[in-house]
Coordinates of C-alpha atoms and ligand atoms in Angstrom, one line a residue:
M1 CA 5.8 6.0 -3.0
T2 CA 5.6 2.8 -1.3
Q3 CA 6.7 2.5 2.5
L4 CA 7.9 -0.4 4.1
D5 CA 8.5 -0.8 7.8
D6 CA 11.7 -1.6 9.2
L7 CA 11.4 -5.4 8.4
P8 CA 14.1 -6.2 5.8
S9 CA 12.3 -7.0 2.5
L10 CA 12.8 -9.5 -0.1
R11 CA 10.8 -7.7 -3.1
T12 CA 11.4 -5.1 -5.3
A13 CA 9.4 -3.2 -8.0
G14 CA 8.8 -5.4 -10.8
D15 CA 10.2 -8.3 -8.7
T16 CA 9.2 -12.1 -11.1
W17 CA 9.6 -15.4 -9.6
S18 CA 8.5 -19.0 -10.6
I19 CA 6.9 -21.3 -8.6
T20 CA 9.4 -22.2 -6.2
E21 CA 11.0 -18.6 -5.8
S22 CA 9.6 -16.0 -3.7
V23 CA 6.2 -15.3 -3.7
G24 CA 5.8 -17.6 -6.1
A25 CA 6.7 -20.3 -3.5
T26 CA 3.6 -19.5 -1.6
A27 CA 1.3 -20.7 -4.2
L28 CA 3.1 -24.2 -3.3
G29 CA 2.2 -23.0 0.5
V30 CA -1.2 -22.8 0.2
A31 CA -1.6 -25.6 -2.4
A32 CA 0.1 -28.3 0.0
S33 CA -2.8 -26.8 3.0
R34 CA -5.0 -28.1 0.3
A35 CA -3.6 -31.3 -0.1
V36 CA -3.4 -32.1 3.5
E37 CA -7.1 -31.6 3.9
T38 CA -8.1 -33.1 0.8
A39 CA -6.4 -36.5 2.0
G40 CA -8.1 -36.3 5.7
A41 CA -10.4 -38.1 7.5
N42 CA -13.2 -35.7 7.1
P43 CA -12.5 -32.9 4.6
L44 CA -14.3 -29.5 4.5
I45 CA -12.9 -29.4 0.7
R46 CA -11.5 -31.2 -2.4
D47 CA -9.0 -30.1 -4.2
E48 CA -8.2 -33.1 -6.1
F49 CA -5.0 -31.6 -8.1
A50 CA -3.2 -29.9 -4.9
E51 CA -1.3 -33.1 -4.1
L52 CA -0.2 -33.4 -7.9
L53 CA 0.8 -29.5 -8.0
V54 CA 2.8 -29.9 -4.9
S55 CA 5.0 -32.7 -5.4
S56 CA 5.7 -31.8 -8.5
A57 CA 7.4 -29.1 -7.6
G58 CA 10.0 -31.6 -5.8
P59 CA 10.2 -34.1 -3.0
I60 CA 10.8 -31.4 0.0
W61 CA 7.5 -29.9 -1.8
A62 CA 5.9 -33.3 -1.4
R63 CA 6.8 -33.5 2.3
L64 CA 4.6 -30.9 3.1
A65 CA 2.3 -32.4 1.3
D66 CA 2.1 -34.8 3.3
A67 CA -1.0 -35.3 5.8
E68 CA 0.1 -36.8 8.4
V69 CA 2.8 -33.8 8.8
A70 CA 5.4 -36.1 9.2
W71 CA 8.1 -34.0 8.1
L72 CA 7.1 -31.8 12.1
E73 CA 7.9 -35.0 13.4
G74 CA 9.0 -34.9 17.4
D75 CA 7.2 -31.0 17.4
P76 CA 3.8 -31.9 18.5
H77 CA 3.6 -28.0 19.2
G78 CA 4.4 -27.4 15.2
Q79 CA 2.0 -30.0 14.2
R80 CA -0.8 -28.8 16.2
V81 CA 0.1 -25.4 15.0
H82 CA 0.7 -26.6 11.0
R83 CA -2.5 -28.6 11.3
L84 CA -4.4 -25.1 12.8
G85 CA -2.7 -23.5 9.6
C86 CA -4.0 -25.7 6.8
D87 CA -7.8 -25.8 8.9
Y88 CA -7.3 -22.1 8.4
Q89 CA -6.9 -22.9 4.3
A90 CA -9.8 -25.1 4.4
V91 CA -12.3 -22.9 5.9
R92 CA -11.3 -20.2 3.6
T93 CA -11.3 -22.7 0.4
H94 CA -14.6 -23.7 1.5
F95 CA -15.6 -20.0 2.1
F96 CA -14.5 -18.7 -1.8
D97 CA -15.9 -22.4 -3.3
E98 CA -19.3 -21.3 -1.8
Y99 CA -19.2 -18.0 -3.4
F100 CA -18.7 -19.0 -6.5
N101 CA -21.5 -21.6 -6.5
A102 CA -23.8 -19.1 -5.2
A103 CA -22.4 -16.2 -8.0
G104 CA -23.1 -19.4 -10.7
K105 CA -26.5 -20.1 -9.2
A106 CA -27.1 -16.2 -9.6
G107 CA -26.5 -16.3 -13.0
I108 CA -23.0 -14.8 -13.5
R109 CA -20.8 -16.7 -15.6
Q110 CA -17.5 -14.4 -16.2
V111 CA -15.1 -15.1 -13.5
V112 CA -11.8 -13.6 -12.4
I113 CA -9.2 -15.0 -10.2
L114 CA -6.9 -12.5 -9.6
A115 CA -3.8 -13.9 -8.2
A116 CA -4.9 -17.5 -8.7
G117 CA -1.5 -19.2 -8.2
L118 CA -2.5 -23.1 -8.1
D119 CA -6.1 -22.6 -7.4
S120 CA -7.8 -25.2 -9.9
R121 CA -11.2 -24.2 -9.6
A122 CA -11.4 -23.9 -12.8
Y123 CA -10.8 -27.7 -13.2
R124 CA -12.8 -28.9 -9.5
L125 CA -15.9 -26.8 -9.4
D126 CA -18.9 -27.6 -11.3
W127 CA -19.2 -23.9 -13.4
P128 CA -22.7 -23.4 -15.0
S129 CA -22.0 -24.3 -19.0
G130 CA -21.1 -20.7 -20.9
T131 CA -19.2 -20.0 -17.7
V132 CA -15.4 -18.3 -18.5
V133 CA -12.7 -18.3 -15.8
Y134 CA -10.1 -15.9 -16.2
E135 CA -7.1 -16.5 -13.7
I136 CA -4.3 -13.9 -13.4
D137 CA -1.0 -14.6 -11.9
Q138 CA 2.9 -14.3 -13.7
P139 CA 3.5 -15.9 -16.7
K140 CA 5.8 -18.7 -14.9
V141 CA 3.0 -19.7 -12.0
L142 CA 0.2 -20.0 -14.7
D143 CA 2.7 -21.6 -16.9
Y144 CA 3.7 -24.5 -14.5
K145 CA -0.2 -25.3 -13.1
T146 CA -1.0 -25.8 -17.1
E147 CA 1.9 -27.8 -17.6
I148 CA 1.5 -30.4 -14.6
L149 CA -2.5 -30.3 -14.6
G150 CA -2.4 -30.8 -19.3
S151 CA 0.4 -33.4 -18.2
Q152 CA -2.0 -35.3 -16.7
G153 CA -4.9 -35.1 -19.0
A154 CA -6.7 -32.6 -16.7
V155 CA -9.6 -30.9 -18.3
P156 CA -11.0 -27.3 -16.9
A157 CA -14.6 -27.9 -15.9
A158 CA -15.4 -24.2 -17.5
K159 CA -13.5 -22.0 -20.5
R160 CA -10.1 -21.5 -18.7
C161 CA -8.0 -18.1 -20.0
A162 CA -4.7 -17.6 -18.4
V163 CA -3.8 -13.9 -18.4
A164 CA -0.3 -13.8 -17.4
V165 CA 0.8 -10.3 -15.9
D166 CA 1.9 -8.3 -13.0
L167 CA -0.6 -7.3 -10.8
R168 CA 1.1 -4.3 -10.5
D169 CA 1.1 -3.5 -14.3
D170 CA -1.5 -2.9 -16.6
W171 CA -3.9 -6.1 -15.6
P172 CA -6.8 -4.9 -17.0
G173 CA -5.7 -4.4 -20.4
A174 CA -4.2 -7.7 -20.4
L175 CA -7.6 -9.4 -19.5
T176 CA -9.9 -7.1 -21.7
S177 CA -7.5 -8.3 -24.4
A178 CA -8.0 -11.9 -23.3
G179 CA -11.4 -11.5 -24.2
F180 CA -12.8 -10.0 -20.5
D181 CA -16.4 -8.1 -21.4
R182 CA -16.8 -5.4 -18.9
T183 CA -20.7 -5.5 -19.8
Q184 CA -21.0 -8.6 -18.4
P185 CA -21.0 -9.2 -14.5
T186 CA -18.5 -10.6 -12.9
A187 CA -17.4 -12.6 -9.8
W188 CA -13.8 -11.2 -8.9
L189 CA -11.5 -13.1 -6.2
A190 CA -8.8 -11.6 -4.5
E191 CA -7.8 -15.0 -2.3
G192 CA -4.1 -15.0 -0.3
L193 CA -3.3 -11.6 -2.6
L194 CA -3.2 -8.4 -0.7
P195 CA -0.3 -8.4 1.6
Y196 CA 1.9 -9.2 -1.2
L197 CA 1.3 -6.0 -2.9
P198 CA 2.0 -2.9 -2.3
S199 CA -0.6 -0.7 -1.1
D200 CA -0.4 1.6 -3.9
A201 CA -1.0 -1.5 -6.5
A202 CA -4.0 -3.1 -4.0
D203 CA -5.5 0.5 -4.0
R204 CA -5.5 0.3 -7.7
L205 CA -6.7 -3.0 -7.9
F206 CA -9.8 -2.5 -6.5
E207 CA -10.4 0.9 -8.0
M208 CA -10.0 -1.0 -11.5
V209 CA -12.4 -4.2 -10.2
N210 CA -14.9 -1.2 -9.4
S211 CA -14.7 0.1 -12.6
L212 CA -14.9 -3.0 -14.5
S213 CA -17.6 -4.2 -12.7
A214 CA -21.0 -3.7 -14.5
P215 CA -24.3 -4.2 -11.6
G216 CA -24.5 -7.5 -10.3
S217 CA -21.1 -8.1 -9.9
K218 CA -19.5 -9.5 -6.7
V219 CA -16.3 -9.4 -5.3
A220 CA -15.0 -12.1 -2.6
V221 CA -11.5 -10.8 -0.8
E222 CA -9.6 -12.1 1.9
A223 CA -8.1 -9.4 3.8
F224 CA -5.7 -10.0 6.5
N225 CA -4.7 -8.1 9.6
M226 CA -1.1 -7.7 9.5
K227 CA -0.5 -6.0 12.7
T228 CA -1.3 -9.6 14.2
N229 CA -0.6 -12.1 12.1
G230 CA 0.5 -14.8 13.7
N231 CA 1.1 -17.5 11.2
T232 CA 4.9 -16.5 10.5
G233 CA 5.6 -19.9 12.9
R234 CA 4.6 -21.9 10.9
W235 CA 6.1 -20.7 7.8
R236 CA 9.6 -20.7 10.0
R237 CA 9.0 -24.3 10.5
M238 CA 9.1 -24.7 7.1
R239 CA 12.4 -23.3 6.7
E240 CA 14.0 -25.0 9.5
R241 CA 12.7 -28.4 9.2
L242 CA 12.5 -28.5 5.3
G243 CA 15.1 -26.2 4.3
L244 CA 12.1 -24.6 1.7
D245 CA 13.3 -20.4 1.6
I246 CA 10.4 -18.9 2.2
D247 CA 10.5 -15.6 4.1
V248 CA 6.7 -14.8 4.3
E249 CA 7.4 -11.2 6.6
A250 CA 10.0 -10.7 4.2
L251 CA 7.8 -11.0 0.9
T252 CA 4.7 -9.0 2.5
Y253 CA 4.2 -5.4 2.4
H254 CA 3.8 -4.5 6.0
E255 CA 2.6 -0.7 5.4
P256 CA 0.5 0.5 8.3
D257 CA -2.2 2.7 6.5
R258 CA -3.7 0.3 3.8
S259 CA -6.8 0.7 3.1
D260 CA -9.9 -1.6 4.7
A261 CA -10.7 -3.6 1.4
A262 CA -14.5 -3.8 3.3
E263 CA -14.9 -0.3 4.3
W264 CA -13.5 0.6 0.8
L265 CA -16.4 -1.3 -1.2
A266 CA -19.1 -0.3 1.0
D267 CA -17.8 3.6 0.2
H268 CA -17.9 2.4 -3.3
G269 CA -21.5 1.5 -3.6
W270 CA -20.7 -2.3 -3.0
R271 CA -23.0 -4.1 -0.3
V272 CA -20.4 -6.0 1.6
R273 CA -20.7 -8.7 4.2
S274 CA -17.7 -10.0 6.2
V275 CA -17.2 -12.3 8.5
S276 CA -14.3 -12.8 10.5
N277 CA -11.7 -16.3 10.1
R278 CA -12.3 -17.1 13.8
E279 CA -15.9 -17.0 13.9
E280 CA -16.2 -18.6 10.6
M281 CA -13.4 -21.5 11.5
A282 CA -15.8 -21.9 14.8
R283 CA -19.0 -22.1 12.4
L284 CA -17.5 -25.0 10.3
G285 CA -16.0 -27.3 13.1
R286 CA -12.4 -26.0 13.2
P287 CA -11.9 -23.6 16.4
V288 CA -8.9 -22.1 17.3
P289 CA -7.9 -23.6 20.3
E290 CA -7.5 -21.0 22.8
D291 CA -3.6 -22.0 23.4
L292 CA -3.0 -21.3 20.1
A293 CA -4.6 -17.9 19.1
D294 CA -2.1 -15.6 19.3
E295 CA -0.1 -18.5 16.5
A296 CA -2.9 -18.1 14.5
V297 CA -3.9 -16.4 11.0
R298 CA -6.4 -13.2 11.5
S299 CA -8.1 -12.0 8.5
T300 CA -11.7 -11.1 7.5
L301 CA -13.6 -13.3 4.7
L302 CA -15.9 -11.0 2.5
R303 CA -18.1 -10.7 -0.1
A304 CA -20.1 -8.1 -2.0
R305 CA -22.6 -7.4 -4.5
L306 CA -22.3 -4.2 -6.9
G307 CA -26.3 -3.7 -6.5
G308 CA -29.1 -5.8 -4.7
P309 CA -28.7 -7.5 -1.9
S310 CA -25.6 -8.9 -0.8
D311 CA -24.5 -12.8 -0.5
Ligands
SAM401 C1 -0.2 -17.1 -1.5 S1 -0.4 -17.5 -3.1 C2 -2.1 -17.6 -3.3 C3 -2.5 -18.5 -4.7 C4 -4.1 -18.4 -4.6 N1 -4.7 -17.1 -4.9 C5 -4.4 -19.4 -3.9 O1 -4.9 -18.9 -2.6 O2 -3.9 -20.7 -3.5 C6 -0.3 -15.7 -3.4 C7 -0.1 -15.8 -5.0 O3 0.0 -14.5 -5.6 C8 0.8 -14.5 -7.0 N2 0.8 -12.7 -6.6 C9 1.6 -11.6 -6.1 N3 1.9 -11.1 -6.4 C10 1.3 -10.4 -7.3 C11 1.5 -9.8 -8.6 N4 2.4 -8.9 -8.5 N5 1.4 -10.3 -9.7 C12 0.9 -11.4 -10.2 N6 0.7 -12.3 -9.0 C13 1.3 -12.0 -7.9 C14 1.9 -15.0 -6.4 O4 2.5 -15.0 -7.6 C15 0.6 -16.4 -6.1 O5 0.2 -17.1 -7.0

């Protein structure tokens, strides 16, 4: 049984959501950060689909995607914290974009994005020909993305395969039925996912990734430090200023004894390389200012390879 700590939880076994509800809305939140970054002066990443995907959810969401952060006018501290959150999203996106570029160069042609949300990489990255990108998420989330991007004539840059299934259910079965080939090396991604899974489902996720991975496969993971995650003020402001109904603390699982992704992978024969988000943010010219350290996300960005050197 999954144990929740004493925070009130909005989660139930088998809960479902649309793009504007519950965990679905977090996909809009992170896509809004990519829209802000893309519209900025020196963007680290370009996600030309983010603004469309976010603003199509309604005018309040469109305000969140506003690069000027006008919705936090009169709250300069809140604006700095929000921009720092957008910086973090940009840095993590950059990290995983590079990971996929390297995987393509290494010859991998099968990609699985776990909890894809509004990730538009299938449309915006320069995939080698023959690449298949499987996107797993809840049905209404994937339908929303497919419909909005399709209505604008966006065309995936790889073969995109939406696999509508809950990651607490038999997702390996759904993935296999959709055409996934376990004899081929795969590049997996778990970005913005783990805190939304109960620990038993998260453990099973890694077991399944491991057992479905042919030699030469890679995995990239965003692993959060939930005990000291200072990002909650940012979401609180979205609730208070925009009236958005997202309470991330109540949507995430706060179990103390969750497996450590890097350790788990290393114990199972993966060669792991990881960096703290703060090091990576500093490296890419978006350091966390000292006075905002307690209000910033703490995470580890890692990538691992099954067999051979890590990269
Ligand atoms: C914070 S968003 C991240 C989306 C995407 N990876 C990104 O970084 O833009 C979290 C995503 O996890 C998905 N998710 C969370 N729990 C899930 C589950 N049990 N099954 C399928 N999808 C899930 C949500 O629907 C949402 O799209």
